[in-house]
């Protein structure tokens, strides 16, 4: 099993950032397929509070053919850094 991941992020301004990550897990084992995951994210900074929305879609989850998945993640984070 060999894994690779590459990502890019960009700060649109001091409050908003976006990002994209592509990950793959390559296998040579019979009966298993390669797993591919795309991950998209956007974040907004409100000072001590940040909000994040993430979306992931995947193919070949856990090396299983036809096992695809997608999902959304909403996170709110409170930071006490001042």
Short mmCIF file of the C-alpha atoms (twelve columns), coordinates in Angstrom:
data_MODEL
# 
_entry.id   MODEL 
# 
loop_
_atom_site.group_PDB 
_atom_site.id 
_atom_site.type_symbol 
_atom_site.label_atom_id 
_atom_site.label_alt_id 
_atom_site.label_comp_id 
_atom_site.label_asym_id 
_atom_site.label_seq_id 
_atom_site.Cartn_x 
_atom_site.Cartn_y 
_atom_site.Cartn_z 
_atom_site.pdbx_PDB_model_num 
ATOM 1  C CA . UNK A 1  0.000   0.000  0.000  1 
ATOM 2  C CA . UNK A 2  1.379   3.375  -1.049 1 
ATOM 3  C CA . UNK A 3  -0.273  6.650  -0.149 1 
ATOM 4  C CA . UNK A 4  0.111   10.049 -1.760 1 
ATOM 5  C CA . UNK A 5  -1.499  13.363 -0.931 1 
ATOM 6  C CA . UNK A 6  -1.240  16.839 -2.414 1 
ATOM 7  C CA . UNK A 7  -3.060  19.977 -1.365 1 
ATOM 8  C CA . UNK A 8  -3.295  23.659 -2.050 1 
ATOM 9  C CA . UNK A 9  -4.798  26.462 0.006  1 
ATOM 10 C CA . UNK A 10 -5.351  30.125 -0.747 1 
ATOM 11 C CA . UNK A 11 -6.218  33.020 1.548  1 
ATOM 12 C CA . UNK A 12 -8.723  35.109 -0.394 1 
ATOM 13 C CA . UNK A 13 -8.465  37.851 2.222  1 
ATOM 14 C CA . UNK A 14 -7.661  38.060 5.942  1 
ATOM 15 C CA . UNK A 15 -10.951 36.364 6.860  1 
ATOM 16 C CA . UNK A 16 -11.666 33.782 4.121  1 
ATOM 17 C CA . UNK A 17 -9.532  30.872 2.907  1 
ATOM 18 C CA . UNK A 18 -10.181 27.959 0.569  1 
ATOM 19 C CA . UNK A 19 -8.384  24.671 0.034  1 
ATOM 20 C CA . UNK A 20 -8.293  21.479 -2.000 1 
ATOM 21 C CA . UNK A 21 -6.569  18.178 -1.229 1 
ATOM 22 C CA . UNK A 22 -6.282  15.054 -3.421 1 
ATOM 23 C CA . UNK A 23 -5.255  11.794 -1.751 1 
ATOM 24 C CA . UNK A 24 -4.695  8.361  -3.221 1 
ATOM 25 C CA . UNK A 25 -3.894  4.979  -1.731 1 
ATOM 26 C CA . UNK A 26 -2.453  2.573  -4.302 1 
ATOM 27 C CA . UNK A 27 -2.522  -1.151 -3.661 1 
ATOM 28 C CA . UNK A 28 -1.098  -4.091 -5.565 1 
ATOM 29 C CA . UNK A 29 -3.145  -6.678 -3.714 1 
ATOM 30 C CA . UNK A 30 -5.520  -8.826 -5.733 1 
ATOM 31 C CA . UNK A 31 -9.177  -8.039 -5.179 1 
ATOM 32 C CA . UNK A 32 -8.555  -4.494 -3.956 1 
ATOM 33 C CA . UNK A 33 -8.846  -1.207 -5.872 1 
ATOM 34 C CA . UNK A 34 -7.050  2.085  -5.380 1 
ATOM 35 C CA . UNK A 35 -8.717  4.610  -3.101 1 
ATOM 36 C CA . UNK A 36 -9.056  8.228  -4.282 1 
ATOM 37 C CA . UNK A 37 -10.321 11.097 -2.119 1 
ATOM 38 C CA . UNK A 38 -11.030 14.724 -3.044 1 
ATOM 39 C CA . UNK A 39 -11.384 17.163 -0.163 1 
ATOM 40 C CA . UNK A 40 -12.649 20.750 -0.554 1 
ATOM 41 C CA . UNK A 41 -12.694 23.280 2.288  1 
ATOM 42 C CA . UNK A 42 -13.608 26.881 2.960  1 
ATOM 43 C CA . UNK A 43 -13.024 28.711 6.218  1 
ATOM 44 C CA . UNK A 44 -14.119 32.029 7.657  1 
ATOM 45 C CA . UNK A 45 -12.334 33.762 10.527 1 
ATOM 46 C CA . UNK A 46 -14.428 35.813 12.956 1 
ATOM 47 C CA . UNK A 47 -11.579 36.573 15.365 1 
ATOM 48 C CA . UNK A 48 -11.791 34.165 18.290 1 
ATOM 49 C CA . UNK A 49 -14.336 32.014 16.398 1 
ATOM 50 C CA . UNK A 50 -13.776 30.272 13.081 1 
ATOM 51 C CA . UNK A 51 -16.279 28.491 10.867 1 
ATOM 52 C CA . UNK A 52 -15.348 25.740 8.421  1 
ATOM 53 C CA . UNK A 53 -17.250 23.855 5.768  1 
ATOM 54 C CA . UNK A 54 -15.671 20.796 4.192  1 
ATOM 55 C CA . UNK A 55 -16.810 18.403 1.488  1 
ATOM 56 C CA . UNK A 56 -15.236 15.054 0.650  1 
ATOM 57 C CA . UNK A 57 -15.893 12.568 -2.105 1 
ATOM 58 C CA . UNK A 58 -14.191 9.212  -2.321 1 
ATOM 59 C CA . UNK A 59 -13.857 6.267  -4.687 1 
ATOM 60 C CA . UNK A 60 -12.789 2.768  -3.704 1 
ATOM 61 C CA . UNK A 61 -13.171 3.360  0.024  1 
ATOM 62 C CA . UNK A 62 -11.073 0.846  1.997  1 
ATOM 63 C CA . UNK A 63 -9.964  -0.718 -1.300 1 
ATOM 64 C CA . UNK A 64 -13.452 -1.979 -2.124 1 
ATOM 65 C CA . UNK A 65 -14.659 -1.662 -5.730 1 
ATOM 66 C CA . UNK A 66 -17.891 0.296  -6.010 1 
ATOM 67 C CA . UNK A 67 -17.565 1.616  -2.473 1 
ATOM 68 C CA . UNK A 68 -17.876 5.336  -3.057 1 
ATOM 69 C CA . UNK A 69 -18.773 7.963  -0.527 1 
ATOM 70 C CA . UNK A 70 -19.284 11.628 -0.021 1 
ATOM 71 C CA . UNK A 71 -19.983 13.807 2.943  1 
ATOM 72 C CA . UNK A 72 -20.125 17.276 4.348  1 
ATOM 73 C CA . UNK A 73 -18.541 18.517 7.533  1 
ATOM 74 C CA . UNK A 74 -19.494 21.738 9.288  1 
ATOM 75 C CA . UNK A 75 -17.244 22.827 12.119 1 
ATOM 76 C CA . UNK A 76 -17.253 25.841 14.403 1 
ATOM 77 C CA . UNK A 77 -14.119 26.332 16.449 1 
ATOM 78 C CA . UNK A 78 -13.616 28.626 19.413 1 
ATOM 79 C CA . UNK A 79 -10.078 29.807 19.963 1 
ATOM 80 C CA . UNK A 80 -8.962  31.551 23.106 1 
ATOM 81 C CA . UNK A 81 -5.866  33.094 21.531 1 
ATOM 82 C CA . UNK A 82 -5.841  36.852 21.870 1 
# 
